[in-house]
Amino acid sequence: MMKRILTGIFILSIAVLVLGACSNDSSKGNTEKENKGDLVATVDGEGISKQQYEKELEVMKATYEQQGMPADQMDKKQKEELEKSVLEQMINAELLLQIAEKDGISIEDKEVDAELEKIKANFEDEKQFEEALKKNEMTEKELKSQLKKQLTVNKYLDSKIGKIEATDEEIKVNYDQYKEIVKGQEQEPEELEKVKAQLEQQIIAEKENEKISKLVEKLRKENEDKIKIIEA
C-alpha cells in the first residue's frame, strides 16, 4: 500500500529513494533542552535535526529536478513552499511514528530483513549496496532502523484505514477518462482488460491517500500543543 507519507520523496528509484530519503539516527534522543540551533522542530520533545531536514530537502529537490523543475529555477515563493512542505512531512512522520508506538504497533526483525532484501535486490551485488550506504553516510544498521520506523507507521495506517477497494463503476469512470486523454493525443487506447489492474491500483492509491491525509489532519489537531517549529 502507498504509505509513503513518511517523507513524500518516493519518485526516485527504490535504491536511491530509500538510501537518499533516509537519514541517520544521530538526532535520536534530542530534546528541547538541546541547542535549538541544531533543531528545526520537535514533536513531543523528540527533535528533528537541521541535518535531517537539509538531507530530506536535497532529496526532494532531486525529485523535482527529475520532473523537469530544478530548484535553481524556482522563485522565492516556490522554494519557501517546498521547504515548508518537507518540514511538515517530517513532522507528520515523527508524529505518526510516536502514535503508532504508543498504540503498541511492533515490527519483527524478520519483517525488517525482508524489506532490506527488497532494497538489496536493486543492486548488482553486496559491494554496490555497501558503496551506496557509504555515499549516503549510512550504515546497514541505521538503514534497518529507518525501515523499522517506516514499517511501524505502515502497519499503524493499515490498522486505521482498513481494506480499500475499487468498484467496477469507478474503474469504468477512470477508463473513460483514460480513453479521452489518449484519443486527444491521437493514439489508440488499450482495451479495458489490459489496463484494468493499473486503473484499480490508481483508484485505491487515491482513496488511500485521501484517508491518510484526513487521519494526519485529525492527529495534528489533537497533538498541536506537542509540535514546535523552531525558527532559524
mmCIF file of C-alpha atoms in Angstrom:
data_model
loop_
_atom_site.group_PDB
_atom_site.id
_atom_site.type_symbol
_atom_site.label_atom_id
_atom_site.label_comp_id
_atom_site.label_asym_id
_atom_site.label_seq_id
_atom_site.Cartn_x
_atom_site.Cartn_y
_atom_site.Cartn_z
ATOM 1 C CA MET A 1 0.000 0.000 0.000
ATOM 2 C CA MET A 2 1.135 3.515 -0.643
ATOM 3 C CA LYS A 3 2.244 4.627 2.800
ATOM 4 C CA ARG A 4 4.931 6.948 1.505
ATOM 5 C CA ILE A 5 3.659 9.754 3.646
ATOM 6 C CA LEU A 6 6.832 9.498 5.698
ATOM 7 C CA THR A 7 8.681 11.943 3.502
ATOM 8 C CA GLY A 8 6.794 12.251 0.279
ATOM 9 C CA ILE A 9 10.046 11.516 -1.535
ATOM 10 C CA PHE A 10 9.192 8.384 -3.435
ATOM 11 C CA ILE A 11 9.520 9.107 -7.121
ATOM 12 C CA LEU A 12 13.161 8.127 -7.421
ATOM 13 C CA SER A 13 14.171 4.519 -7.875
ATOM 14 C CA ILE A 14 13.814 2.333 -4.789
ATOM 15 C CA ALA A 15 17.547 2.239 -4.193
ATOM 16 C CA VAL A 16 18.044 5.995 -4.410
ATOM 17 C CA LEU A 17 14.726 6.657 -2.727
ATOM 18 C CA VAL A 18 15.384 4.640 0.394
ATOM 19 C CA LEU A 19 19.057 5.410 0.778
ATOM 20 C CA GLY A 20 18.624 9.041 -0.167
ATOM 21 C CA ALA A 21 15.481 9.788 1.796
ATOM 22 C CA CYS A 22 16.500 8.042 4.996
ATOM 23 C CA SER A 23 18.639 9.943 7.427
ATOM 24 C CA ASN A 24 20.791 8.641 10.253
ATOM 25 C CA ASP A 25 19.762 8.430 13.875
ATOM 26 C CA SER A 26 22.246 10.997 15.133
ATOM 27 C CA SER A 27 19.407 13.137 16.460
ATOM 28 C CA LYS A 28 17.691 10.304 18.348
ATOM 29 C CA GLY A 29 17.011 11.377 21.870
ATOM 30 C CA ASN A 30 17.174 15.081 21.035
ATOM 31 C CA THR A 31 15.016 17.118 23.331
ATOM 32 C CA GLU A 32 14.032 20.733 23.616
ATOM 33 C CA LYS A 33 16.821 21.139 26.164
ATOM 34 C CA GLU A 34 19.435 20.773 23.426
ATOM 35 C CA ASN A 35 20.829 23.635 21.406
ATOM 36 C CA LYS A 36 17.893 24.920 19.389
ATOM 37 C CA GLY A 37 20.260 25.836 16.583
ATOM 38 C CA ASP A 38 20.629 22.117 15.872
ATOM 39 C CA LEU A 39 16.884 21.520 15.562
ATOM 40 C CA VAL A 40 14.198 22.685 13.160
ATOM 41 C CA ALA A 41 11.255 21.237 15.099
ATOM 42 C CA THR A 42 10.269 18.989 17.992
ATOM 43 C CA VAL A 43 7.374 16.566 18.313
ATOM 44 C CA ASP A 44 6.534 15.821 21.939
ATOM 45 C CA GLY A 45 10.140 16.672 22.807
ATOM 46 C CA GLU A 46 11.669 14.472 20.095
ATOM 47 C CA GLY A 47 13.902 16.583 17.893
ATOM 48 C CA ILE A 48 14.046 16.836 14.114
ATOM 49 C CA SER A 49 17.598 17.945 13.407
ATOM 50 C CA LYS A 50 18.671 20.551 10.908
ATOM 51 C CA GLN A 51 20.917 17.904 9.345
ATOM 52 C CA GLN A 52 17.974 15.532 8.834
ATOM 53 C CA TYR A 53 15.865 18.311 7.381
ATOM 54 C CA GLU A 54 18.528 19.507 4.942
ATOM 55 C CA LYS A 55 19.110 15.947 3.734
ATOM 56 C CA GLU A 56 15.399 15.402 3.108
ATOM 57 C CA LEU A 57 15.201 18.750 1.346
ATOM 58 C CA GLU A 58 18.056 17.863 -1.005
ATOM 59 C CA VAL A 59 16.396 14.566 -1.930
ATOM 60 C CA MET A 60 13.118 16.343 -2.644
ATOM 61 C CA LYS A 61 14.949 18.871 -4.812
ATOM 62 C CA ALA A 62 16.484 15.977 -6.761
ATOM 63 C CA THR A 63 12.990 14.563 -7.251
ATOM 64 C CA TYR A 64 11.705 17.865 -8.600
ATOM 65 C CA GLU A 65 14.712 18.119 -10.912
ATOM 66 C CA GLN A 66 13.922 14.689 -12.363
ATOM 67 C CA GLN A 67 10.455 16.046 -13.114
ATOM 68 C CA GLY A 68 11.945 18.965 -15.014
ATOM 69 C CA MET A 69 11.676 21.520 -12.213
ATOM 70 C CA PRO A 70 15.209 22.326 -10.986
ATOM 71 C CA ALA A 71 15.386 24.157 -7.656
ATOM 72 C CA ASP A 72 17.539 26.923 -9.162
ATOM 73 C CA GLN A 73 14.647 27.796 -11.485
ATOM 74 C CA MET A 74 12.123 28.159 -8.646
ATOM 75 C CA ASP A 75 11.124 31.602 -7.464
ATOM 76 C CA LYS A 76 11.284 32.606 -3.798
ATOM 77 C CA LYS A 77 7.686 31.590 -3.070
ATOM 78 C CA GLN A 78 8.107 28.141 -4.638
ATOM 79 C CA LYS A 79 11.288 27.494 -2.645
ATOM 80 C CA GLU A 80 9.584 28.542 0.584
ATOM 81 C CA GLU A 81 6.627 26.264 -0.162
ATOM 82 C CA LEU A 82 8.968 23.341 -0.860
ATOM 83 C CA GLU A 83 10.894 23.927 2.362
ATOM 84 C CA LYS A 84 7.678 24.160 4.375
ATOM 85 C CA SER A 85 6.284 21.016 2.724
ATOM 86 C CA VAL A 86 9.372 18.945 3.578
ATOM 87 C CA LEU A 87 9.325 20.086 7.211
ATOM 88 C CA GLU A 88 5.601 19.390 7.557
ATOM 89 C CA GLN A 89 6.057 15.894 6.117
ATOM 90 C CA MET A 90 8.870 15.184 8.569
ATOM 91 C CA ILE A 91 6.744 16.390 11.484
ATOM 92 C CA ASN A 92 3.858 14.209 10.303
ATOM 93 C CA ALA A 93 6.186 11.218 10.022
ATOM 94 C CA GLU A 94 7.516 11.643 13.549
ATOM 95 C CA LEU A 95 4.014 12.168 14.949
ATOM 96 C CA LEU A 96 2.690 9.042 13.229
ATOM 97 C CA LEU A 97 5.642 7.009 14.485
ATOM 98 C CA GLN A 98 5.123 8.134 18.079
ATOM 99 C CA ILE A 99 1.393 7.421 17.976
ATOM 100 C CA ALA A 100 1.964 4.027 16.336
ATOM 101 C CA GLU A 101 4.420 3.041 19.065
ATOM 102 C CA LYS A 102 2.029 4.230 21.791
ATOM 103 C CA ASP A 103 -0.672 2.097 20.141
ATOM 104 C CA GLY A 104 1.557 -0.918 20.649
ATOM 105 C CA ILE A 105 2.468 -1.419 16.999
ATOM 106 C CA SER A 106 5.589 -3.551 16.735
ATOM 107 C CA ILE A 107 7.667 -4.919 13.875
ATOM 108 C CA GLU A 108 9.618 -8.184 13.983
ATOM 109 C CA ASP A 109 13.214 -8.353 12.830
ATOM 110 C CA LYS A 110 12.261 -10.765 10.039
ATOM 111 C CA GLU A 111 9.926 -8.141 8.566
ATOM 112 C CA VAL A 112 12.732 -5.590 8.511
ATOM 113 C CA ASP A 113 15.123 -8.142 6.994
ATOM 114 C CA ALA A 114 12.606 -8.931 4.248
ATOM 115 C CA GLU A 115 12.303 -5.241 3.381
ATOM 116 C CA LEU A 116 16.060 -4.873 3.384
ATOM 117 C CA GLU A 117 16.390 -7.763 0.930
ATOM 118 C CA LYS A 118 13.981 -5.993 -1.432
ATOM 119 C CA ILE A 119 16.270 -2.976 -1.400
ATOM 120 C CA LYS A 120 19.408 -5.047 -1.903
ATOM 121 C CA ALA A 121 17.774 -6.705 -4.903
ATOM 122 C CA ASN A 122 18.050 -3.366 -6.705
ATOM 123 C CA PHE A 123 21.831 -3.524 -6.572
ATOM 124 C CA GLU A 124 24.110 -5.684 -8.687
ATOM 125 C CA ASP A 125 25.894 -7.102 -5.654
ATOM 126 C CA GLU A 126 26.648 -6.553 -1.982
ATOM 127 C CA LYS A 127 29.596 -4.317 -2.806
ATOM 128 C CA GLN A 128 27.459 -1.874 -4.787
ATOM 129 C CA PHE A 129 24.930 -1.802 -1.944
ATOM 130 C CA GLU A 130 27.664 -1.032 0.585
ATOM 131 C CA GLU A 131 29.023 1.731 -1.651
ATOM 132 C CA ALA A 132 25.560 3.290 -1.784
ATOM 133 C CA LEU A 133 25.361 3.176 2.004
ATOM 134 C CA LYS A 134 28.770 4.823 2.275
ATOM 135 C CA LYS A 135 27.807 7.519 -0.215
ATOM 136 C CA ASN A 136 24.757 8.330 1.882
ATOM 137 C CA GLU A 137 26.809 8.296 5.095
ATOM 138 C CA MET A 138 24.748 5.444 6.485
ATOM 139 C CA THR A 139 25.373 2.034 7.969
ATOM 140 C CA GLU A 140 23.198 -1.013 7.347
ATOM 141 C CA LYS A 141 22.140 -0.861 10.991
ATOM 142 C CA GLU A 142 20.908 2.711 10.555
ATOM 143 C CA LEU A 143 19.067 1.786 7.378
ATOM 144 C CA LYS A 144 17.324 -1.091 9.163
ATOM 145 C CA SER A 145 16.340 1.301 11.933
ATOM 146 C CA GLN A 146 14.723 3.605 9.373
ATOM 147 C CA LEU A 147 12.972 0.692 7.692
ATOM 148 C CA LYS A 148 11.579 -0.441 11.031
ATOM 149 C CA LYS A 149 10.137 3.042 11.591
ATOM 150 C CA GLN A 150 8.548 3.068 8.152
ATOM 151 C CA LEU A 151 7.061 -0.409 8.597
ATOM 152 C CA THR A 152 5.720 0.610 12.013
ATOM 153 C CA VAL A 153 3.906 3.586 10.528
ATOM 154 C CA ASN A 154 2.635 1.492 7.615
ATOM 155 C CA LYS A 155 1.174 -1.106 9.974
ATOM 156 C CA TYR A 156 -0.466 1.620 12.048
ATOM 157 C CA LEU A 157 -2.019 3.202 8.958
ATOM 158 C CA ASP A 158 -3.268 -0.184 7.779
ATOM 159 C CA SER A 159 -4.993 -0.694 11.125
ATOM 160 C CA LYS A 160 -6.708 2.687 10.938
ATOM 161 C CA ILE A 161 -7.591 2.806 7.248
ATOM 162 C CA GLY A 162 -8.622 -0.786 6.672
ATOM 163 C CA LYS A 163 -9.104 -2.510 3.359
ATOM 164 C CA ILE A 164 -9.748 -0.275 0.369
ATOM 165 C CA GLU A 165 -11.232 -1.481 -2.898
ATOM 166 C CA ALA A 166 -12.082 -0.023 -6.276
ATOM 167 C CA THR A 167 -15.588 -0.647 -7.626
ATOM 168 C CA ASP A 168 -16.314 -1.624 -11.226
ATOM 169 C CA GLU A 169 -18.105 1.685 -11.657
ATOM 170 C CA GLU A 170 -15.056 3.658 -10.501
ATOM 171 C CA ILE A 171 -12.811 1.664 -12.815
ATOM 172 C CA LYS A 172 -15.152 2.366 -15.738
ATOM 173 C CA VAL A 173 -15.155 6.110 -14.990
ATOM 174 C CA ASN A 174 -11.358 6.167 -14.888
ATOM 175 C CA TYR A 175 -11.160 4.085 -18.042
ATOM 176 C CA ASP A 176 -13.422 6.544 -19.888
ATOM 177 C CA GLN A 177 -11.192 9.394 -18.740
ATOM 178 C CA TYR A 178 -8.144 7.475 -19.904
ATOM 179 C CA LYS A 179 -9.699 6.929 -23.342
ATOM 180 C CA GLU A 180 -10.452 10.637 -23.718
ATOM 181 C CA ILE A 181 -6.875 11.571 -22.860
ATOM 182 C CA VAL A 182 -5.388 9.008 -25.258
ATOM 183 C CA LYS A 183 -7.729 9.983 -28.082
ATOM 184 C CA GLY A 184 -6.791 13.615 -27.511
ATOM 185 C CA GLN A 185 -3.204 12.574 -28.165
ATOM 186 C CA GLU A 186 -4.361 10.883 -31.372
ATOM 187 C CA GLN A 187 -3.471 7.423 -30.062
ATOM 188 C CA GLU A 188 -5.424 4.217 -29.804
ATOM 189 C CA PRO A 189 -6.462 3.339 -26.217
ATOM 190 C CA GLU A 190 -5.753 -0.099 -24.776
ATOM 191 C CA GLU A 191 -8.611 -2.481 -24.094
ATOM 192 C CA LEU A 192 -10.058 -2.237 -20.583
ATOM 193 C CA GLU A 193 -8.766 -5.649 -19.510
ATOM 194 C CA LYS A 194 -5.181 -4.625 -20.326
ATOM 195 C CA VAL A 195 -5.240 -1.517 -18.147
ATOM 196 C CA LYS A 196 -7.805 -2.576 -15.531
ATOM 197 C CA ALA A 197 -5.240 -3.598 -12.903
ATOM 198 C CA GLN A 198 -3.366 -0.325 -13.299
ATOM 199 C CA LEU A 199 -6.570 1.721 -13.060
ATOM 200 C CA GLU A 200 -7.619 -0.237 -9.978
ATOM 201 C CA GLN A 201 -4.290 0.468 -8.258
ATOM 202 C CA GLN A 202 -4.592 4.145 -9.108
ATOM 203 C CA ILE A 203 -8.075 4.388 -7.588
ATOM 204 C CA ILE A 204 -7.029 2.535 -4.427
ATOM 205 C CA ALA A 205 -3.957 4.771 -4.048
ATOM 206 C CA GLU A 206 -6.084 7.912 -4.397
ATOM 207 C CA LYS A 207 -8.607 6.689 -1.813
ATOM 208 C CA GLU A 208 -5.807 5.637 0.483
ATOM 209 C CA ASN A 209 -4.010 8.962 0.277
ATOM 210 C CA GLU A 210 -7.256 10.816 0.955
ATOM 211 C CA LYS A 211 -7.895 8.759 4.102
ATOM 212 C CA ILE A 212 -4.304 9.180 5.256
ATOM 213 C CA SER A 213 -4.499 12.951 4.757
ATOM 214 C CA LYS A 214 -7.677 13.161 6.834
ATOM 215 C CA LEU A 215 -6.174 10.983 9.567
ATOM 216 C CA VAL A 216 -2.994 13.067 9.717
ATOM 217 C CA GLU A 217 -5.017 16.289 9.805
ATOM 218 C CA LYS A 218 -7.035 14.916 12.742
ATOM 219 C CA LEU A 219 -3.918 13.781 14.619
ATOM 220 C CA ARG A 220 -2.208 17.121 14.032
ATOM 221 C CA LYS A 221 -5.163 18.980 15.575
ATOM 222 C CA GLU A 222 -5.242 16.631 18.561
ATOM 223 C CA ASN A 223 -1.483 16.980 19.149
ATOM 224 C CA GLU A 224 -0.823 20.563 18.069
ATOM 225 C CA ASP A 225 0.406 21.505 21.539
ATOM 226 C CA LYS A 226 3.153 18.875 21.255
ATOM 227 C CA ILE A 227 4.544 20.252 17.986
ATOM 228 C CA LYS A 228 7.002 23.127 17.992
ATOM 229 C CA ILE A 229 8.650 24.610 14.911
ATOM 230 C CA ILE A 230 11.917 26.314 15.755
ATOM 231 C CA GLU A 231 12.552 29.471 13.795
ATOM 232 C CA ALA A 232 16.049 29.890 12.385
#
